[in-house]
Amino acid sequence: MSKNIVAKTGNEAMAEAMRQINPDVVAAYPITPATEVVQLFSQFVADGNVKTDFVTVESEHSAMSATIGASAAGVRAMTVTSSQGLALMNEMLYIAAGLRLPIVMPEVNRALSSPINIHCDHSDTMGARDTGWIQIYSENSQEAYDNVLQTVRICEHAQVKIPGMVTTDGFIISHCMERMEMIADNEVKNFIGEYRPERYLLDIKKPYTLGSLDLQDYFFEHRMQLAQAMCNTGKIILEIGKEFGDKFGRKYGFYEKYHLDDAEIAILVMGSTAGTAKVVVDQLREKGIKAGLLKLRVFRPFPYRELAQELAHLKVLAVMDRADSIDSFGGPLFDEVRSAMYDLKDKPQTVNYIFGLGGREINLEMIEGVYTQMQDIAKTGEIPQRVNYLGVRE
Amino acid sequence: MNKKKLGYKELPAGDLLEAGTALDFETGSWRSDRPIHDEEKCINCLICWAYCPDSAIKVEDGKVKEIDLRYCKGCGICAQVCPPKIKAITMVEENKAEK
């Protein structure tokens, strides 16, 4: 394998992945901070670097609609969005999943209004967590690039056939330049292969109806199929993560463990904050504190069995949510991780930290503070506050 | 249609149906107004055939043969698009039409 080390922002990394995928159709509407992915990709189209039919649309609702149309017609179709754009697509996200179309969408995480904010948090994709899409979160540009390539394979797999979004943290990853390795164009081409759907609307020899009225008699069965497909997706994600690792040297699973196996206290978090937390874990380990980290990569399907096993031995677990459910309890990640551990005989004390909303700073000291509080809980067995808002002014 | 309803394991994935299933669904039962076609006035321009949303205008050898009442919902589009000087299709209340 030829190593090509480059410096890329998250947006550049995802645009390059799209160039190498060379989708047949991309329909997109530019929105911050994913704008740059679309802009860079449109340059590839203009320069003739891809053979993509690039459709400029008037909104994200139309972007997803056109992508659905192209995918149903039988081609590899992609789009890109962020924040309000994803919210506007919401109706069509359910349709893409319900029609079982393997659309891959890079998504740049940032806050939803109101008040107006353009910076990072996970509330946009958390709002789409029950749409039937695969959700894969990335810590940095390298992961964003690798995840986009793998997600094409995952979504198009015969046992999956559901759409997937790959996210990066807005500005923190999308606009931050980092060292990463790119795979050669022809190797990507071989890895993703050609898209050959079993059935497609433009196959005039086998005509069929797609998206018809589906009332009391059949709707439930079709939704059950989608639920089953999501259950099948886990093992495919692991297979493709392993194949990617064997070929290109970077293995992927549902999550990454960092000093977790012998840890007594640990943080579970998604996205770029995991990188900051790793530094804190290193500092604490030097002081002899048994701190660990689990960075969750795959949120949909939710790997509840595996998570429960990995976390069972901990004394205290802090789940860090970069989104709030506004449900008078905790964040979405906390709710699901805590539920996953419910059947364990001995389970860790679990606390929630909602942080970083609207791009609010999350730094080493703040994360160290979380570990310090977990040490106190481990010592006293008492939880002063189950759900905490980290870094908000009183 | 007394077909056995398929379970989720047997159904084609997603909301898929074979083509042409509208044939099994006789929308003619919805009709409250019936189109009456006058063969003598008709100039066979076939505008009604092009506009009919249910493909209920039956054409043979380039001529309007009949209106298929099994599928005609009685929307009246055919009567509307028939050229005003011709008026070969008139809408009649279903209960006043000949059986």
PDB file of N, CA and C in Angstrom, chain A residues 70-148:
ATOM      1  N   ALA A  70     -32.569   9.693  -7.165  1.00  0.00           N
ATOM      2  CA  ALA A  70     -31.431   9.125  -7.902  1.00  0.00           C
ATOM      3  C   ALA A  70     -31.113   7.724  -7.403  1.00  0.00           C
ATOM      4  N   SER A  71     -31.129   7.557  -6.079  1.00  0.00           N
ATOM      5  CA  SER A  71     -30.811   6.260  -5.502  1.00  0.00           C
ATOM      6  C   SER A  71     -31.863   5.216  -5.908  1.00  0.00           C
ATOM      7  N   ALA A  72     -33.131   5.619  -5.876  1.00  0.00           N
ATOM      8  CA  ALA A  72     -34.204   4.691  -6.270  1.00  0.00           C
ATOM      9  C   ALA A  72     -34.095   4.333  -7.747  1.00  0.00           C
ATOM     10  N   ALA A  73     -33.600   5.285  -8.551  1.00  0.00           N
ATOM     11  CA  ALA A  73     -33.449   5.022  -9.981  1.00  0.00           C
ATOM     12  C   ALA A  73     -32.347   4.008 -10.246  1.00  0.00           C
ATOM     13  N   GLY A  74     -31.456   3.821  -9.267  1.00  0.00           N
ATOM     14  CA  GLY A  74     -30.482   2.742  -9.390  1.00  0.00           C
ATOM     15  C   GLY A  74     -29.021   3.140  -9.383  1.00  0.00           C
ATOM     16  N   VAL A  75     -28.718   4.387  -8.971  1.00  0.00           N
ATOM     17  CA  VAL A  75     -27.316   4.798  -8.966  1.00  0.00           C
ATOM     18  C   VAL A  75     -26.828   5.091  -7.554  1.00  0.00           C
ATOM     19  N   ARG A  76     -25.500   5.255  -7.420  1.00  0.00           N
ATOM     20  CA  ARG A  76     -24.898   5.621  -6.143  1.00  0.00           C
ATOM     21  C   ARG A  76     -25.085   7.132  -5.969  1.00  0.00           C
ATOM     22  N   ALA A  77     -25.819   7.507  -4.930  1.00  0.00           N
ATOM     23  CA  ALA A  77     -26.149   8.926  -4.742  1.00  0.00           C
ATOM     24  C   ALA A  77     -25.764   9.389  -3.350  1.00  0.00           C
ATOM     25  N   MET A  78     -25.238  10.616  -3.263  1.00  0.00           N
ATOM     26  CA  MET A  78     -24.809  11.166  -1.974  1.00  0.00           C
ATOM     27  C   MET A  78     -25.272  12.608  -1.824  1.00  0.00           C
ATOM     28  N   THR A  79     -25.312  13.079  -0.596  1.00  0.00           N
ATOM     29  CA  THR A  79     -25.481  14.499  -0.326  1.00  0.00           C
ATOM     30  C   THR A  79     -24.724  14.813   0.955  1.00  0.00           C
ATOM     31  N   VAL A  80     -24.634  16.091   1.304  1.00  0.00           N
ATOM     32  CA  VAL A  80     -23.896  16.520   2.495  1.00  0.00           C
ATOM     33  C   VAL A  80     -24.746  17.567   3.195  1.00  0.00           C
ATOM     34  N   THR A  81     -24.742  17.562   4.517  1.00  0.00           N
ATOM     35  CA  THR A  81     -25.449  18.643   5.194  1.00  0.00           C
ATOM     36  C   THR A  81     -24.925  18.876   6.593  1.00  0.00           C
ATOM     37  N   SER A  82     -25.639  19.723   7.327  1.00  0.00           N
ATOM     38  CA  SER A  82     -25.260  20.114   8.672  1.00  0.00           C
ATOM     39  C   SER A  82     -26.468  20.766   9.341  1.00  0.00           C
ATOM     40  N   SER A  83     -26.576  20.601  10.648  1.00  0.00           N
ATOM     41  CA  SER A  83     -27.489  21.405  11.472  1.00  0.00           C
ATOM     42  C   SER A  83     -28.891  21.645  10.916  1.00  0.00           C
ATOM     43  N   GLN A  84     -29.240  22.923  10.672  1.00  0.00           N
ATOM     44  CA  GLN A  84     -30.585  23.280  10.200  1.00  0.00           C
ATOM     45  C   GLN A  84     -30.914  22.534   8.912  1.00  0.00           C
ATOM     46  N   GLY A  85     -29.893  22.290   8.115  1.00  0.00           N
ATOM     47  CA  GLY A  85     -30.099  21.563   6.866  1.00  0.00           C
ATOM     48  C   GLY A  85     -30.604  20.163   7.134  1.00  0.00           C
ATOM     49  N   LEU A  86     -30.007  19.503   8.128  1.00  0.00           N
ATOM     50  CA  LEU A  86     -30.448  18.156   8.489  1.00  0.00           C
ATOM     51  C   LEU A  86     -31.875  18.213   9.034  1.00  0.00           C
ATOM     52  N   ALA A  87     -32.146  19.253   9.822  1.00  0.00           N
ATOM     53  CA  ALA A  87     -33.494  19.400  10.386  1.00  0.00           C
ATOM     54  C   ALA A  87     -34.528  19.556   9.269  1.00  0.00           C
ATOM     55  N   LEU A  88     -34.166  20.323   8.253  1.00  0.00           N
ATOM     56  CA  LEU A  88     -35.100  20.529   7.140  1.00  0.00           C
ATOM     57  C   LEU A  88     -35.291  19.253   6.319  1.00  0.00           C
ATOM     58  N   MET A  89     -34.273  18.406   6.314  1.00  0.00           N
ATOM     59  CA  MET A  89     -34.352  17.126   5.600  1.00  0.00           C
ATOM     60  C   MET A  89     -35.186  16.089   6.340  1.00  0.00           C
ATOM     61  N   ASN A  90     -35.506  16.370   7.589  1.00  0.00           N
ATOM     62  CA  ASN A  90     -36.002  15.316   8.483  1.00  0.00           C
ATOM     63  C   ASN A  90     -37.058  14.408   7.867  1.00  0.00           C
ATOM     64  N   GLU A  91     -38.068  15.010   7.241  1.00  0.00           N
ATOM     65  CA  GLU A  91     -39.150  14.219   6.635  1.00  0.00           C
ATOM     66  C   GLU A  91     -38.595  13.210   5.623  1.00  0.00           C
ATOM     67  N   MET A  92     -37.627  13.680   4.814  1.00  0.00           N
ATOM     68  CA  MET A  92     -37.098  12.820   3.757  1.00  0.00           C
ATOM     69  C   MET A  92     -36.128  11.762   4.299  1.00  0.00           C
ATOM     70  N   LEU A  93     -35.551  12.001   5.485  1.00  0.00           N
ATOM     71  CA  LEU A  93     -34.655  11.002   6.080  1.00  0.00           C
ATOM     72  C   LEU A  93     -35.419   9.704   6.340  1.00  0.00           C
ATOM     73  N   TYR A  94     -36.636   9.840   6.883  1.00  0.00           N
ATOM     74  CA  TYR A  94     -37.462   8.667   7.155  1.00  0.00           C
ATOM     75  C   TYR A  94     -37.792   7.937   5.849  1.00  0.00           C
ATOM     76  N   ILE A  95     -38.012   8.709   4.794  1.00  0.00           N
ATOM     77  CA  ILE A  95     -38.396   8.104   3.511  1.00  0.00           C
ATOM     78  C   ILE A  95     -37.216   7.348   2.909  1.00  0.00           C
ATOM     79  N   ALA A  96     -36.019   7.937   2.982  1.00  0.00           N
ATOM     80  CA  ALA A  96     -34.825   7.245   2.468  1.00  0.00           C
ATOM     81  C   ALA A  96     -34.646   5.904   3.176  1.00  0.00           C
ATOM     82  N   ALA A  97     -34.849   5.896   4.493  1.00  0.00           N
ATOM     83  CA  ALA A  97     -34.676   4.658   5.258  1.00  0.00           C
ATOM     84  C   ALA A  97     -35.813   3.682   4.955  1.00  0.00           C
ATOM     85  N   GLY A  98     -37.038   4.180   4.901  1.00  0.00           N
ATOM     86  CA  GLY A  98     -38.203   3.325   4.673  1.00  0.00           C
ATOM     87  C   GLY A  98     -38.168   2.666   3.306  1.00  0.00           C
ATOM     88  N   LEU A  99     -37.612   3.374   2.313  1.00  0.00           N
ATOM     89  CA  LEU A  99     -37.508   2.802   0.964  1.00  0.00           C
ATOM     90  C   LEU A  99     -36.242   1.951   0.810  1.00  0.00           C
ATOM     91  N   ARG A 100     -35.456   1.880   1.886  1.00  0.00           N
ATOM     92  CA  ARG A 100     -34.253   1.039   1.942  1.00  0.00           C
ATOM     93  C   ARG A 100     -33.231   1.439   0.870  1.00  0.00           C
ATOM     94  N   LEU A 101     -32.926   2.731   0.847  1.00  0.00           N
ATOM     95  CA  LEU A 101     -31.964   3.250  -0.124  1.00  0.00           C
ATOM     96  C   LEU A 101     -30.614   3.508   0.554  1.00  0.00           C
ATOM     97  N   PRO A 102     -29.531   2.943   0.016  1.00  0.00           N
ATOM     98  CA  PRO A 102     -28.229   3.024   0.689  1.00  0.00           C
ATOM     99  C   PRO A 102     -27.490   4.344   0.431  1.00  0.00           C
ATOM    100  N   ILE A 103     -28.119   5.450   0.799  1.00  0.00           N
ATOM    101  CA  ILE A 103     -27.523   6.776   0.592  1.00  0.00           C
ATOM    102  C   ILE A 103     -26.489   7.043   1.692  1.00  0.00           C
ATOM    103  N   VAL A 104     -25.328   7.572   1.317  1.00  0.00           N
ATOM    104  CA  VAL A 104     -24.322   7.945   2.313  1.00  0.00           C
ATOM    105  C   VAL A 104     -24.223   9.460   2.378  1.00  0.00           C
ATOM    106  N   MET A 105     -24.269  10.000   3.594  1.00  0.00           N
ATOM    107  CA  MET A 105     -24.294  11.458   3.766  1.00  0.00           C
ATOM    108  C   MET A 105     -23.282  11.906   4.827  1.00  0.00           C
ATOM    109  N   PRO A 106     -22.203  12.581   4.409  1.00  0.00           N
ATOM    110  CA  PRO A 106     -21.369  13.255   5.406  1.00  0.00           C
ATOM    111  C   PRO A 106     -22.179  14.370   6.075  1.00  0.00           C
ATOM    112  N   GLU A 107     -22.015  14.506   7.390  1.00  0.00           N
ATOM    113  CA  GLU A 107     -22.792  15.492   8.134  1.00  0.00           C
ATOM    114  C   GLU A 107     -21.857  16.174   9.104  1.00  0.00           C
ATOM    115  N   VAL A 108     -21.940  17.502   9.189  1.00  0.00           N
ATOM    116  CA  VAL A 108     -21.085  18.246  10.108  1.00  0.00           C
ATOM    117  C   VAL A 108     -21.939  18.698  11.290  1.00  0.00           C
ATOM    118  N   ASN A 109     -21.612  18.184  12.474  1.00  0.00           N
ATOM    119  CA  ASN A 109     -22.438  18.444  13.657  1.00  0.00           C
ATOM    120  C   ASN A 109     -22.361  19.886  14.129  1.00  0.00           C
ATOM    121  N   ARG A 110     -23.537  20.501  14.226  1.00  0.00           N
ATOM    122  CA  ARG A 110     -23.570  21.778  14.933  1.00  0.00           C
ATOM    123  C   ARG A 110     -24.957  22.042  15.485  1.00  0.00           C
ATOM    124  N   ALA A 111     -25.039  23.068  16.329  1.00  0.00           N
ATOM    125  CA  ALA A 111     -26.245  23.319  17.119  1.00  0.00           C
ATOM    126  C   ALA A 111     -27.442  23.667  16.239  1.00  0.00           C
ATOM    127  N   LEU A 112     -28.617  23.429  16.794  1.00  0.00           N
ATOM    128  CA  LEU A 112     -29.858  23.858  16.146  1.00  0.00           C
ATOM    129  C   LEU A 112     -30.366  25.119  16.841  1.00  0.00           C
ATOM    130  N   SER A 113     -30.941  26.010  16.038  1.00  0.00           N
ATOM    131  CA  SER A 113     -31.551  27.208  16.606  1.00  0.00           C
ATOM    132  C   SER A 113     -32.810  26.800  17.358  1.00  0.00           C
ATOM    133  N   SER A 114     -33.285  27.644  18.247  1.00  0.00           N
ATOM    134  CA  SER A 114     -32.886  28.983  18.564  1.00  0.00           C
ATOM    135  C   SER A 114     -32.246  29.004  19.947  1.00  0.00           C
ATOM    136  N   PRO A 115     -31.472  29.996  20.391  1.00  0.00           N
ATOM    137  CA  PRO A 115     -30.997  31.126  19.594  1.00  0.00           C
ATOM    138  C   PRO A 115     -30.065  30.671  18.466  1.00  0.00           C
ATOM    139  N   ILE A 116     -29.835  31.563  17.536  1.00  0.00           N
ATOM    140  CA  ILE A 116     -29.009  31.230  16.379  1.00  0.00           C
ATOM    141  C   ILE A 116     -27.572  30.969  16.806  1.00  0.00           C
ATOM    142  N   ASN A 117     -27.009  29.868  16.299  1.00  0.00           N
ATOM    143  CA  ASN A 117     -25.644  29.498  16.642  1.00  0.00           C
ATOM    144  C   ASN A 117     -25.119  28.679  15.481  1.00  0.00           C
ATOM    145  N   ILE A 118     -23.850  28.855  15.140  1.00  0.00           N
ATOM    146  CA  ILE A 118     -23.322  28.078  14.016  1.00  0.00           C
ATOM    147  C   ILE A 118     -22.315  27.027  14.484  1.00  0.00           C
ATOM    148  N   HIS A 119     -22.091  26.927  15.802  1.00  0.00           N
ATOM    149  CA  HIS A 119     -20.962  26.103  16.267  1.00  0.00           C
ATOM    150  C   HIS A 119     -21.365  24.690  16.678  1.00  0.00           C
ATOM    151  N   CYS A 120     -20.353  23.945  17.092  1.00  0.00           N
ATOM    152  CA  CYS A 120     -20.541  22.495  17.253  1.00  0.00           C
ATOM    153  C   CYS A 120     -21.398  22.087  18.446  1.00  0.00           C
ATOM    154  N   ASP A 121     -22.370  21.252  18.241  1.00  0.00           N
ATOM    155  CA  ASP A 121     -22.838  20.262  19.214  1.00  0.00           C
ATOM    156  C   ASP A 121     -23.561  19.170  18.432  1.00  0.00           C
ATOM    157  N   HIS A 122     -24.049  18.156  19.127  1.00  0.00           N
ATOM    158  CA  HIS A 122     -24.603  16.992  18.419  1.00  0.00           C
ATOM    159  C   HIS A 122     -26.123  17.019  18.338  1.00  0.00           C
ATOM    160  N   SER A 123     -26.739  18.160  18.627  1.00  0.00           N
ATOM    161  CA  SER A 123     -28.207  18.145  18.663  1.00  0.00           C
ATOM    162  C   SER A 123     -28.833  17.875  17.298  1.00  0.00           C
ATOM    163  N   ASP A 124     -28.145  18.225  16.206  1.00  0.00           N
ATOM    164  CA  ASP A 124     -28.743  17.964  14.883  1.00  0.00           C
ATOM    165  C   ASP A 124     -28.908  16.472  14.613  1.00  0.00           C
ATOM    166  N   THR A 125     -27.808  15.703  14.752  1.00  0.00           N
ATOM    167  CA  THR A 125     -27.927  14.272  14.443  1.00  0.00           C
ATOM    168  C   THR A 125     -28.680  13.512  15.543  1.00  0.00           C
ATOM    169  N   MET A 126     -28.632  14.032  16.776  1.00  0.00           N
ATOM    170  CA  MET A 126     -29.415  13.377  17.835  1.00  0.00           C
ATOM    171  C   MET A 126     -30.908  13.496  17.535  1.00  0.00           C
ATOM    172  N   GLY A 127     -31.281  14.580  16.868  1.00  0.00           N
ATOM    173  CA  GLY A 127     -32.678  14.748  16.472  1.00  0.00           C
ATOM    174  C   GLY A 127     -33.088  13.787  15.365  1.00  0.00           C
ATOM    175  N   ALA A 128     -32.088  13.192  14.699  1.00  0.00           N
ATOM    176  CA  ALA A 128     -32.387  12.257  13.604  1.00  0.00           C
ATOM    177  C   ALA A 128     -32.109  10.823  14.034  1.00  0.00           C
ATOM    178  N   ARG A 129     -32.032  10.580  15.356  1.00  0.00           N
ATOM    179  CA  ARG A 129     -31.567   9.257  15.786  1.00  0.00           C
ATOM    180  C   ARG A 129     -32.597   8.151  15.586  1.00  0.00           C
ATOM    181  N   ASP A 130     -33.864   8.496  15.426  1.00  0.00           N
ATOM    182  CA  ASP A 130     -34.886   7.464  15.199  1.00  0.00           C
ATOM    183  C   ASP A 130     -35.398   7.446  13.754  1.00  0.00           C
ATOM    184  N   THR A 131     -34.587   7.966  12.826  1.00  0.00           N
ATOM    185  CA  THR A 131     -35.035   8.025  11.435  1.00  0.00           C
ATOM    186  C   THR A 131     -34.749   6.733  10.671  1.00  0.00           C
ATOM    187  N   GLY A 132     -33.998   5.804  11.283  1.00  0.00           N
ATOM    188  CA  GLY A 132     -33.645   4.571  10.583  1.00  0.00           C
ATOM    189  C   GLY A 132     -32.344   4.677   9.810  1.00  0.00           C
ATOM    190  N   TRP A 133     -31.544   5.717  10.108  1.00  0.00           N
ATOM    191  CA  TRP A 133     -30.228   5.876   9.480  1.00  0.00           C
ATOM    192  C   TRP A 133     -29.140   5.324  10.398  1.00  0.00           C
ATOM    193  N   ILE A 134     -28.093   4.785   9.777  1.00  0.00           N
ATOM    194  CA  ILE A 134     -26.873   4.445  10.503  1.00  0.00           C
ATOM    195  C   ILE A 134     -26.214   5.771  10.895  1.00  0.00           C
ATOM    196  N   GLN A 135     -25.640   5.838  12.098  1.00  0.00           N
ATOM    197  CA  GLN A 135     -24.910   7.055  12.499  1.00  0.00           C
ATOM    198  C   GLN A 135     -23.519   6.676  12.992  1.00  0.00           C
ATOM    199  N   ILE A 136     -22.502   7.226  12.319  1.00  0.00           N
ATOM    200  CA  ILE A 136     -21.114   6.972  12.699  1.00  0.00           C
ATOM    201  C   ILE A 136     -20.437   8.313  12.978  1.00  0.00           C
ATOM    202  N   TYR A 137     -19.844   8.443  14.173  1.00  0.00           N
ATOM    203  CA  TYR A 137     -19.213   9.700  14.602  1.00  0.00           C
ATOM    204  C   TYR A 137     -17.694   9.582  14.474  1.00  0.00           C
ATOM    205  N   SER A 138     -17.049  10.715  14.149  1.00  0.00           N
ATOM    206  CA  SER A 138     -15.606  10.700  13.908  1.00  0.00           C
ATOM    207  C   SER A 138     -14.880  11.620  14.891  1.00  0.00           C
ATOM    208  N   GLU A 139     -13.682  11.163  15.301  1.00  0.00           N
ATOM    209  CA  GLU A 139     -12.895  11.985  16.241  1.00  0.00           C
ATOM    210  C   GLU A 139     -12.075  13.048  15.512  1.00  0.00           C
ATOM    211  N   ASN A 140     -11.647  12.732  14.276  1.00  0.00           N
ATOM    212  CA  ASN A 140     -10.751  13.637  13.557  1.00  0.00           C
ATOM    213  C   ASN A 140     -10.912  13.449  12.043  1.00  0.00           C
ATOM    214  N   SER A 141     -10.113  14.178  11.278  1.00  0.00           N
ATOM    215  CA  SER A 141     -10.218  14.133   9.814  1.00  0.00           C
ATOM    216  C   SER A 141      -9.983  12.729   9.268  1.00  0.00           C
ATOM    217  N   GLN A 142      -8.982  12.048   9.850  1.00  0.00           N
ATOM    218  CA  GLN A 142      -8.654  10.705   9.389  1.00  0.00           C
ATOM    219  C   GLN A 142      -9.864   9.780   9.515  1.00  0.00           C
ATOM    220  N   GLU A 143     -10.495   9.844  10.681  1.00  0.00           N
ATOM    221  CA  GLU A 143     -11.654   8.970  10.904  1.00  0.00           C
ATOM    222  C   GLU A 143     -12.818   9.358   9.999  1.00  0.00           C
ATOM    223  N   ALA A 144     -12.986  10.668   9.798  1.00  0.00           N
ATOM    224  CA  ALA A 144     -14.081  11.125   8.937  1.00  0.00           C
ATOM    225  C   ALA A 144     -13.906  10.538   7.536  1.00  0.00           C
ATOM    226  N   TYR A 145     -12.670  10.599   7.040  1.00  0.00           N
ATOM    227  CA  TYR A 145     -12.341  10.070   5.713  1.00  0.00           C
ATOM    228  C   TYR A 145     -12.570   8.560   5.663  1.00  0.00           C
ATOM    229  N   ASP A 146     -12.001   7.855   6.624  1.00  0.00           N
ATOM    230  CA  ASP A 146     -12.122   6.391   6.661  1.00  0.00           C
ATOM    231  C   ASP A 146     -13.587   5.977   6.816  1.00  0.00           C
ATOM    232  N   ASN A 147     -14.323   6.705   7.671  1.00  0.00           N
ATOM    233  CA  ASN A 147     -15.723   6.342   7.931  1.00  0.00           C
ATOM    234  C   ASN A 147     -16.603   6.533   6.697  1.00  0.00           C
ATOM    235  N   VAL A 148     -16.359   7.596   5.931  1.00  0.00           N
ATOM    236  CA  VAL A 148     -17.172   7.812   4.722  1.00  0.00           C
ATOM    237  C   VAL A 148     -16.963   6.645   3.754  1.00  0.00           C
TER     238      VAL A 148
END
